CSV table of C-alpha atoms in Angstrom, one decimal:
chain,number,residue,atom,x,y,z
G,1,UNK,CA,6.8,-15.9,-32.0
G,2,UNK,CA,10.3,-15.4,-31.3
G,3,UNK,CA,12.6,-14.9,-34.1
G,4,UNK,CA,16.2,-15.9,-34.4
G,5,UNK,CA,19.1,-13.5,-35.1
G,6,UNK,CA,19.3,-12.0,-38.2
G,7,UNK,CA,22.9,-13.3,-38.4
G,8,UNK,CA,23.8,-16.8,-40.4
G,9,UNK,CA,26.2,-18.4,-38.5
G,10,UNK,CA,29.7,-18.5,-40.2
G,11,UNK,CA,29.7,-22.5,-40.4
G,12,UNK,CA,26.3,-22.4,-41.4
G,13,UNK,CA,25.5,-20.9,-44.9
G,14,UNK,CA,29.5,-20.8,-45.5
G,15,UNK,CA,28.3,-23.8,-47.5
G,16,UNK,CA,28.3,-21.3,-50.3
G,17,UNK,CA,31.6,-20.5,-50.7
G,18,UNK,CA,32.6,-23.7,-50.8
G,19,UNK,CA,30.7,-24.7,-53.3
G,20,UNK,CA,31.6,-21.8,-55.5
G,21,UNK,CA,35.0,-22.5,-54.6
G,22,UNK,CA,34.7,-26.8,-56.0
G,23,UNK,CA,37.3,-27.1,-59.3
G,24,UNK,CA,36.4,-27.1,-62.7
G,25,UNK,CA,40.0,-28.6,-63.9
G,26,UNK,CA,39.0,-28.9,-67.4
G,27,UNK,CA,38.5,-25.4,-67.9
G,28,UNK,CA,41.0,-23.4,-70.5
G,29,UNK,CA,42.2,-20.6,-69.4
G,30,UNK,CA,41.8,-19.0,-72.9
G,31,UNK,CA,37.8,-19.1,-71.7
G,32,UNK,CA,39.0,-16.4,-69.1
G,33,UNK,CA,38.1,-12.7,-69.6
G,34,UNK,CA,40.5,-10.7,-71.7
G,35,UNK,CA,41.0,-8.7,-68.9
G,36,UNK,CA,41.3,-4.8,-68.9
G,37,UNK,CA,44.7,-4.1,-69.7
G,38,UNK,CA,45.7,-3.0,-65.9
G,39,UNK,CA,47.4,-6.1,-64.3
G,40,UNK,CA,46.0,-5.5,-60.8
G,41,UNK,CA,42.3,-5.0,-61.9
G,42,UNK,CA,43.1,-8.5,-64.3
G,43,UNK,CA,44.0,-10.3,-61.0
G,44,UNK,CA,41.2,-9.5,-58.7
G,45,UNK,CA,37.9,-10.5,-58.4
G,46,UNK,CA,35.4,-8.5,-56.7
G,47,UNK,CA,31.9,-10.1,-55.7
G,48,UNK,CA,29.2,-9.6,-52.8
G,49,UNK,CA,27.4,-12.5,-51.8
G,50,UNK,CA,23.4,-12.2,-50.0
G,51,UNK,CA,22.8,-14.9,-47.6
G,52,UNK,CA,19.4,-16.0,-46.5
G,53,UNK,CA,18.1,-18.4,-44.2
G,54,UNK,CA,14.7,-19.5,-42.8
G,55,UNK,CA,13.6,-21.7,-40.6
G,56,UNK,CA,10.8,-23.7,-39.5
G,57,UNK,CA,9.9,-24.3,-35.8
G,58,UNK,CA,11.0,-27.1,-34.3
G,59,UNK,CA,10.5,-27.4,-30.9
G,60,UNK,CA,13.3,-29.9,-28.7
G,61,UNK,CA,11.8,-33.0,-27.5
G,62,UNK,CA,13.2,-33.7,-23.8
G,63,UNK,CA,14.3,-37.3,-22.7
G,64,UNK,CA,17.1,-39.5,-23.3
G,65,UNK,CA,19.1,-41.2,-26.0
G,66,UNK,CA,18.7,-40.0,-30.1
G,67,UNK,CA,15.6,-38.6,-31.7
G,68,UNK,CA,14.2,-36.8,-34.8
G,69,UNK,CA,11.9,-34.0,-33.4
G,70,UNK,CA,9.2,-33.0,-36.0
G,71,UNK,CA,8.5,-29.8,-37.5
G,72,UNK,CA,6.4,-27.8,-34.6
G,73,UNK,CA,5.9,-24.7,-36.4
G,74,UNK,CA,5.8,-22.6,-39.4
G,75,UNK,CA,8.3,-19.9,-38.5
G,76,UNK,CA,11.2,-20.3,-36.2
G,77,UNK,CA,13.5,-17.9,-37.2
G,78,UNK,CA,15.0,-15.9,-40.0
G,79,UNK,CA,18.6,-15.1,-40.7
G,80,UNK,CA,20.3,-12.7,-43.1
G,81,UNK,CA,23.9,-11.5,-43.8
G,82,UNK,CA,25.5,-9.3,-47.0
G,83,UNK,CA,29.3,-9.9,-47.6
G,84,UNK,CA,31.6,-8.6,-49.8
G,85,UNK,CA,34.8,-10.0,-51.1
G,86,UNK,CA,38.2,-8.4,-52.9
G,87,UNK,CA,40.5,-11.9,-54.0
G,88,UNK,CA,44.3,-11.0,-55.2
G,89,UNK,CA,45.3,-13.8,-57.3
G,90,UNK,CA,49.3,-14.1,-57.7
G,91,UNK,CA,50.4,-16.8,-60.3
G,92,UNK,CA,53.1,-19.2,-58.8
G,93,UNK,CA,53.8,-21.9,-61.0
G,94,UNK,CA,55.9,-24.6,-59.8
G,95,UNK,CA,56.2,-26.6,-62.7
G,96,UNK,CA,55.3,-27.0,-66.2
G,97,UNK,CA,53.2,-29.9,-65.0
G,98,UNK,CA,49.0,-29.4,-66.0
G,99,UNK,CA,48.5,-30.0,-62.3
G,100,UNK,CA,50.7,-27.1,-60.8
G,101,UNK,CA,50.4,-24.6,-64.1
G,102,UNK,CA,47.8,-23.3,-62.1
G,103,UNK,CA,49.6,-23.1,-59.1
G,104,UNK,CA,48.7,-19.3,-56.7
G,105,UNK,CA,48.5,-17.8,-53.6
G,106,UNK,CA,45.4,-15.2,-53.3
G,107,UNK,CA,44.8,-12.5,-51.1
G,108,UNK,CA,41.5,-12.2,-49.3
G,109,UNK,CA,39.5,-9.6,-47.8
G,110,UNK,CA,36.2,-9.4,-46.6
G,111,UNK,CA,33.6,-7.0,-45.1
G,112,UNK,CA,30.4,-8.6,-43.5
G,113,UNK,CA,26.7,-6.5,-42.8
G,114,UNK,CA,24.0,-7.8,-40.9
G,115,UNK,CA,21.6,-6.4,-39.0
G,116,UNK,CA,22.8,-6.7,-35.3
G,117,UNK,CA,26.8,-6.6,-36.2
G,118,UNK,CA,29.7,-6.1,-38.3
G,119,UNK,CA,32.7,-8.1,-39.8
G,120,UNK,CA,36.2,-7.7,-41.4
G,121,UNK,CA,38.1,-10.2,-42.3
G,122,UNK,CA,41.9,-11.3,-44.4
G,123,UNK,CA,42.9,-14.3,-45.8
G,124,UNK,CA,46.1,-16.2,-47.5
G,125,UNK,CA,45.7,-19.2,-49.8
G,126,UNK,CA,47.8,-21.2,-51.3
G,127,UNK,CA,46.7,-24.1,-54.1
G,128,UNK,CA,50.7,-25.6,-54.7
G,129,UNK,CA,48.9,-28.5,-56.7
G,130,UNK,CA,45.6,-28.4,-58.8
G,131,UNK,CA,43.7,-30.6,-56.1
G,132,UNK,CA,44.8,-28.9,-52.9
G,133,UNK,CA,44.7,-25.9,-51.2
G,134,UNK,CA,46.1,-24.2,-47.9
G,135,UNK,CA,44.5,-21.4,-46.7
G,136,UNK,CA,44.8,-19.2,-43.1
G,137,UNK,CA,43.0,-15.9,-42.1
G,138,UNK,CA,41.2,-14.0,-39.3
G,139,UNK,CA,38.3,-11.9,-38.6
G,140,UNK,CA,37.3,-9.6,-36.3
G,141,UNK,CA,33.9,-7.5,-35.2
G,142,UNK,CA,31.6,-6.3,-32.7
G,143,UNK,CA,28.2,-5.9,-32.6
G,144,UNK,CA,24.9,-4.2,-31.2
G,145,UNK,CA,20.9,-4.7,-30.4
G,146,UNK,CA,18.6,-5.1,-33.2
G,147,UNK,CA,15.2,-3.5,-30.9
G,148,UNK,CA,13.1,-4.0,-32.9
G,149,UNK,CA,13.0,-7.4,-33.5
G,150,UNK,CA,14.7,-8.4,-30.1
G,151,UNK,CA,17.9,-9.4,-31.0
G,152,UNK,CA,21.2,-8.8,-29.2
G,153,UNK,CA,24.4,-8.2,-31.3
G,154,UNK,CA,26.7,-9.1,-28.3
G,155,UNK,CA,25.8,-10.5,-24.9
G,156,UNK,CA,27.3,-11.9,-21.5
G,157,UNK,CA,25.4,-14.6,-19.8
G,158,UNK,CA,25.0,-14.1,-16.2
G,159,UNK,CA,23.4,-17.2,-15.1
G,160,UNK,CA,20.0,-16.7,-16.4
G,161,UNK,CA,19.7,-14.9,-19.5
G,162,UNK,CA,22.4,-12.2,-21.6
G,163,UNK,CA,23.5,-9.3,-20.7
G,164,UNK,CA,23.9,-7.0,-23.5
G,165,UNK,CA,27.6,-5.3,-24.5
G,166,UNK,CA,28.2,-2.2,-25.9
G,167,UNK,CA,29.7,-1.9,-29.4
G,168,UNK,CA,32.8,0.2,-28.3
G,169,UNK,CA,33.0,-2.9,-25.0
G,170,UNK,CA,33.5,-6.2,-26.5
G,171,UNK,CA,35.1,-7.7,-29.8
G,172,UNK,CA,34.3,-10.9,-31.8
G,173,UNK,CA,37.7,-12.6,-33.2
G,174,UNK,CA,38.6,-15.7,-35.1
G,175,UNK,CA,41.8,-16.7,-36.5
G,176,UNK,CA,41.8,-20.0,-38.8
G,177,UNK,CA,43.3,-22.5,-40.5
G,178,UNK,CA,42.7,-24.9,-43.2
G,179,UNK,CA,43.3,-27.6,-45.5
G,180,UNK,CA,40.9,-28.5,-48.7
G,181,UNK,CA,41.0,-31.9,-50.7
G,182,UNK,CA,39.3,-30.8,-54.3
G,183,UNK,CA,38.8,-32.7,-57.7
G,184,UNK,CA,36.9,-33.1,-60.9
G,185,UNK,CA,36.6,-36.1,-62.6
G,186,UNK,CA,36.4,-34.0,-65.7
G,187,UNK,CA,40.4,-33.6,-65.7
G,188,UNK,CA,40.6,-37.1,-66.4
G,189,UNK,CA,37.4,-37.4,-68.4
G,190,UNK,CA,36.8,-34.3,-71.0
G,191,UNK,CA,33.5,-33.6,-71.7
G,192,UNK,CA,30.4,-31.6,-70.6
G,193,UNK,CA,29.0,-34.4,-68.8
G,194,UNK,CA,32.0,-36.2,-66.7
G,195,UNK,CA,32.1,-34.2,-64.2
G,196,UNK,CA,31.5,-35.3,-60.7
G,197,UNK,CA,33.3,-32.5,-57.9
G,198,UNK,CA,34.5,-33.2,-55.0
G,199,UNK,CA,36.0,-31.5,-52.2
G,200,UNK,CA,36.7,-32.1,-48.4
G,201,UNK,CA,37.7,-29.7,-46.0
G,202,UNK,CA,39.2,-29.6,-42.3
G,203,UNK,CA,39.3,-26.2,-40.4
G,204,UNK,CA,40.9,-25.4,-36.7
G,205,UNK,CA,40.2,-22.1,-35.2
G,206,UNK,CA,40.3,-20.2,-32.0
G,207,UNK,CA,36.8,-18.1,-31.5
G,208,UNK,CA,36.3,-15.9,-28.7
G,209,UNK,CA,34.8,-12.4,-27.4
G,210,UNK,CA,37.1,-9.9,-26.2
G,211,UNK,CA,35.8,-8.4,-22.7
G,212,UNK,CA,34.3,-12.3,-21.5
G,213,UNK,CA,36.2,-14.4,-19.5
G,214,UNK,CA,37.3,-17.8,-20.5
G,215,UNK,CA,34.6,-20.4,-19.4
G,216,UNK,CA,32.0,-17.5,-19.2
G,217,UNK,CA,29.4,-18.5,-21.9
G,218,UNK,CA,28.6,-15.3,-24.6
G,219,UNK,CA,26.0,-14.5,-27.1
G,220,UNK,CA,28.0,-13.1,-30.8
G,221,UNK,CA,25.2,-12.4,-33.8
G,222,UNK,CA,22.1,-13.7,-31.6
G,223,UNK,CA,23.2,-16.7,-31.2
G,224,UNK,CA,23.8,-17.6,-27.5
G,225,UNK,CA,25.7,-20.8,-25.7
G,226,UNK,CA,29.1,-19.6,-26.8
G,227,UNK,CA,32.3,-19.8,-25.0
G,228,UNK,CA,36.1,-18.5,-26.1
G,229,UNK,CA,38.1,-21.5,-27.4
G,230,UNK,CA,39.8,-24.0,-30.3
G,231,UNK,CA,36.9,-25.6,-32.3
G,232,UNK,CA,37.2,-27.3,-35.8
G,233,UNK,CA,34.3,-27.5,-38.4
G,234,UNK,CA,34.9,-29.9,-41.1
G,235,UNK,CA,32.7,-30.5,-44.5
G,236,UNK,CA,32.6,-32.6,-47.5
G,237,UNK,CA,31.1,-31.7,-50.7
G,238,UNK,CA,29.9,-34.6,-53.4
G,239,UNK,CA,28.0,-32.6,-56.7
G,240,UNK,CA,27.2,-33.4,-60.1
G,241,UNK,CA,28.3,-30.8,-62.7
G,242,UNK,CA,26.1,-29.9,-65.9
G,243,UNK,CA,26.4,-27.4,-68.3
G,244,UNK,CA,22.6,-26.3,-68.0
G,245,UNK,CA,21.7,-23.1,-65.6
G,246,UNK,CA,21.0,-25.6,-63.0
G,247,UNK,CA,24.9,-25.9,-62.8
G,248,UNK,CA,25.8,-28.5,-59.8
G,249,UNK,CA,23.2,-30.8,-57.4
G,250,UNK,CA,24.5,-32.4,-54.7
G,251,UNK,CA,24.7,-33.1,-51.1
G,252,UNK,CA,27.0,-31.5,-48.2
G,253,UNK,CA,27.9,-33.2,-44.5
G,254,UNK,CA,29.6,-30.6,-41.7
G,255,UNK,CA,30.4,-31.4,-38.8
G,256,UNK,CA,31.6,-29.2,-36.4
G,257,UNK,CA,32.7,-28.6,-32.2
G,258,UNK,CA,35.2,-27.6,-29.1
G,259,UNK,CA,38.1,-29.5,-29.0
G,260,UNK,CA,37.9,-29.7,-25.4
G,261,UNK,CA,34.8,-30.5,-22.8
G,262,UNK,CA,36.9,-28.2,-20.3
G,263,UNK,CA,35.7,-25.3,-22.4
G,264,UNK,CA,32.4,-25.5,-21.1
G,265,UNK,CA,33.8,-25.9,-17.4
G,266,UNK,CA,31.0,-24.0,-15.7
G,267,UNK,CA,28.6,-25.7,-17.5
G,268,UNK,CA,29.5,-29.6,-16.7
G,269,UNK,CA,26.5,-31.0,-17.8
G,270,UNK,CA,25.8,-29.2,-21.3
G,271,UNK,CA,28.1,-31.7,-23.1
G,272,UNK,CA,31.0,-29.4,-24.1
G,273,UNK,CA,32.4,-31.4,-26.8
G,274,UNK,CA,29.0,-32.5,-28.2
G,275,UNK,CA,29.6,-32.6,-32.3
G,276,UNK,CA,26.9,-31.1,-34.2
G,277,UNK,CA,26.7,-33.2,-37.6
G,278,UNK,CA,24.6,-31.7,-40.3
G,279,UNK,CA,23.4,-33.8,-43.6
G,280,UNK,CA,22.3,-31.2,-46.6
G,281,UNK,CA,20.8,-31.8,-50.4
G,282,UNK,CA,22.0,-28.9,-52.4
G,283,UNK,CA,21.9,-27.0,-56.0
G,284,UNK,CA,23.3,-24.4,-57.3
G,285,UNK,CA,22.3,-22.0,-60.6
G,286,UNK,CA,24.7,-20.2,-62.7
G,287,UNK,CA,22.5,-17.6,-64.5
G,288,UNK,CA,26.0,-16.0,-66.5
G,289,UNK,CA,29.2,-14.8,-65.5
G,290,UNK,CA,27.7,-12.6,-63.2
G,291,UNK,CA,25.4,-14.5,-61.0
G,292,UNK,CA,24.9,-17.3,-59.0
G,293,UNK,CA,22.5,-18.6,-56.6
G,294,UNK,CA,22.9,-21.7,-54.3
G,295,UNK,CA,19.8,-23.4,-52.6
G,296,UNK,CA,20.3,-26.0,-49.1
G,297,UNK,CA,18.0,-27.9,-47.3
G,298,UNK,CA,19.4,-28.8,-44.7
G,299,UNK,CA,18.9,-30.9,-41.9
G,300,UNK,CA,21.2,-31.0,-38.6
G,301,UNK,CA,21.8,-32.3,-35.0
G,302,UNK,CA,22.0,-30.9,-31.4
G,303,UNK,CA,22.2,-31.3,-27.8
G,304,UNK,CA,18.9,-33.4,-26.4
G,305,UNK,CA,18.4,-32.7,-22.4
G,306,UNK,CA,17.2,-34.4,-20.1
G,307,UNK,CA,14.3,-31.7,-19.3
G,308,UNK,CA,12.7,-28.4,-21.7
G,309,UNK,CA,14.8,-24.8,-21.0
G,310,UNK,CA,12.3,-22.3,-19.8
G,311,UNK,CA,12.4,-18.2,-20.0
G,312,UNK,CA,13.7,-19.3,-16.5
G,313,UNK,CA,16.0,-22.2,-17.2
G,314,UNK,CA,18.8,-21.9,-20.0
G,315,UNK,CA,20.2,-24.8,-21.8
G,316,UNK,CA,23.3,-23.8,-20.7
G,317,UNK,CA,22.6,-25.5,-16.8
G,318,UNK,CA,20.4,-29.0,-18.2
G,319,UNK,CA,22.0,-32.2,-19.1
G,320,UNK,CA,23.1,-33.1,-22.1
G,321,UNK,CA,21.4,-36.7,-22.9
G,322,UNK,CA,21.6,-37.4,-26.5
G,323,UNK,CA,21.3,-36.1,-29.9
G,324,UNK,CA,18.5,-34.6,-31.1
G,325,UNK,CA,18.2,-34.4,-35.5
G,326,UNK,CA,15.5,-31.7,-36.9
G,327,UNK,CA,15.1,-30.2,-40.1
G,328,UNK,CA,17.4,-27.1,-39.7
G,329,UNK,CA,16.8,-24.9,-42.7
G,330,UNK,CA,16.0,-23.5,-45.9
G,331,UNK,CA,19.2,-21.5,-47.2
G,332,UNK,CA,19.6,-19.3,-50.0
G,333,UNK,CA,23.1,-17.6,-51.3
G,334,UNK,CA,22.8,-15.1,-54.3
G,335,UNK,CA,26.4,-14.1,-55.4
G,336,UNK,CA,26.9,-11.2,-58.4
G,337,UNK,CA,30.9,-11.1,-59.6
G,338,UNK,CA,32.0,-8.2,-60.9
């Protein structure tokens, strides 16, 4: 059995934080904490999220055009990441309007643990109007072998398989930017039971790995096929809100890839600009203030080849031929707010 990384992929269980993040409009802010009486301490929030993943075997099904490969297994892989976050909230009301009262820019920061590698980050965010938000940031990391389970933190390919990098060698980076559509029909409709939230997002970044050439494929968290370059990873959120402790259901769409083919330059036929779409039911429990916990099943795309990869042959050198939809994963994101 061979395990994936112990890493969740950024795009992949980020689905949390977005659904954290979807508005609740009709909210008072009298509701709000009476804070502590230090302004600082009153504008901050401080939370660590645990992110969980597994996922059942599928194995790819070779040939041409679209497919739906079945479940081949009972255990493909397991993924695991603990993150936590500081937010600086700075009121900057525009207007007396009820849509810009709320108006703010917030500081981010962020510290990420996992098993093979770790991970700072900052953000900016601006929301100018209830129903949009602006937001920018980078991270940066590095990573090393996990032994014991076979996992490589960092890795150059070399034709056949990974090489592994040192921690002190190499350097993960990602610098992003991003725009977010969000709304509750409860502004418009009061009630416990109007609200229906909504929220669509667009993201362009630049990911590489310091110490790999451009067009030279890496592996970052145990996950390999990488190469530096602009990608953008896009989602849309439709829930149903209730005022029960199962607190939102709903469904989530991402859709993610490289800007450019030429990314992939040494490796022609892998399909560099191949979008990987992925369709997933969620829910998410509010327990109290304190804690939440969001569940997605999701199911996703990827490349189809013409032929199987072997320990001998990489994806990396077979031809892309189609897409290929599985049943991805179970996720699980526990989040405790100070």
């Amino acid at each position: 059995m061979k395990l994936k990384s112990i890493f969740v992929k950024g795009a992949a269980i980020a689905f949390c934080a977005g659904l954290f993040a979807l508005p609740t409009f009709a909210q008072d802010a009298d509701e709000q904490s009476s804070g502590t009486g230090n302004a600082f301490l009153d504008n901050t929030t401080f939370y660590i999220t645990t992110d969980f993943a597994y996922y059942p075997d599928s194995a790819a099904v070779p040939g041409t055009g679209d497919i739906f490969a079945p479940i081949t297994g009972g255990l493909g892989g397991l993924e695991g990441r603990v993150t936590g976050h500081a937010d600086y909230k700075i009121a900057t009301p525009l207007s007396d309007n009820p849509l810009m009262a709320g108006d703010n820019v917030t500081l981010g920061a962020s510290f990420e643990l996992t098993p093979v590698s770790v991970k700072p980050g900052l953000s900016v965010s601006f929301t100018p109007i209830a129903f949009l938000v602006f937001s920018a940031g980078a991270e940066i990391g590095s990573g090393w072998d996990f032994s014991l389970m076979n996992v490589q933190g960092m890795g150059r390919y070399n034709g056949t398989n990974y090489d592994s990098i040192n921690f002190f060698n190499a350097a993960y980076y990602k610098f992003w930017a991003q725009g977010t559509f969000q709304f509750d029909t409860g502004a418009i409709f009061p009630g416990d039971w109007t609200h229906v939230v909504m929220m669509a997002s667009y993201q362009v970044n630049y990911q590489g790995l310091a110490g790999v050439d451009n067009k030279v494929a890496y592996k970052w968290q145990g996950s390999g096929s990488a190469v530096n370059g602009w990608q953008y990873y896009s989602s849309a959120i439709l829930a149903y809100q209730m005022p029960l402790v199962l607190y939102r259901a709903g469904v989530m769409a991402e859709f993610e890839g490289h800007f450019s083919a030429n990314d992939y330059e040494n490796y022609a036929s892998y399909g560099g600009d191949f979008m990987t779409v992925s369709i997933a039911p969620l829910v998410q429990f509010q327990f109290d203030e304190h804690n939440q916990l969001a569940v997605l099943f999701g199911f996703s795309s990827r490349r189809r080849f013409t032929e199987a990869a072997s320990e001998t042959t990489n994806e990396l050198s077979l031809t892309n031929s189609g897409r290929e939809w599985y049943f991805k994963r179970v996720a699980f994101s526990y989040t405790y707010t100070f």
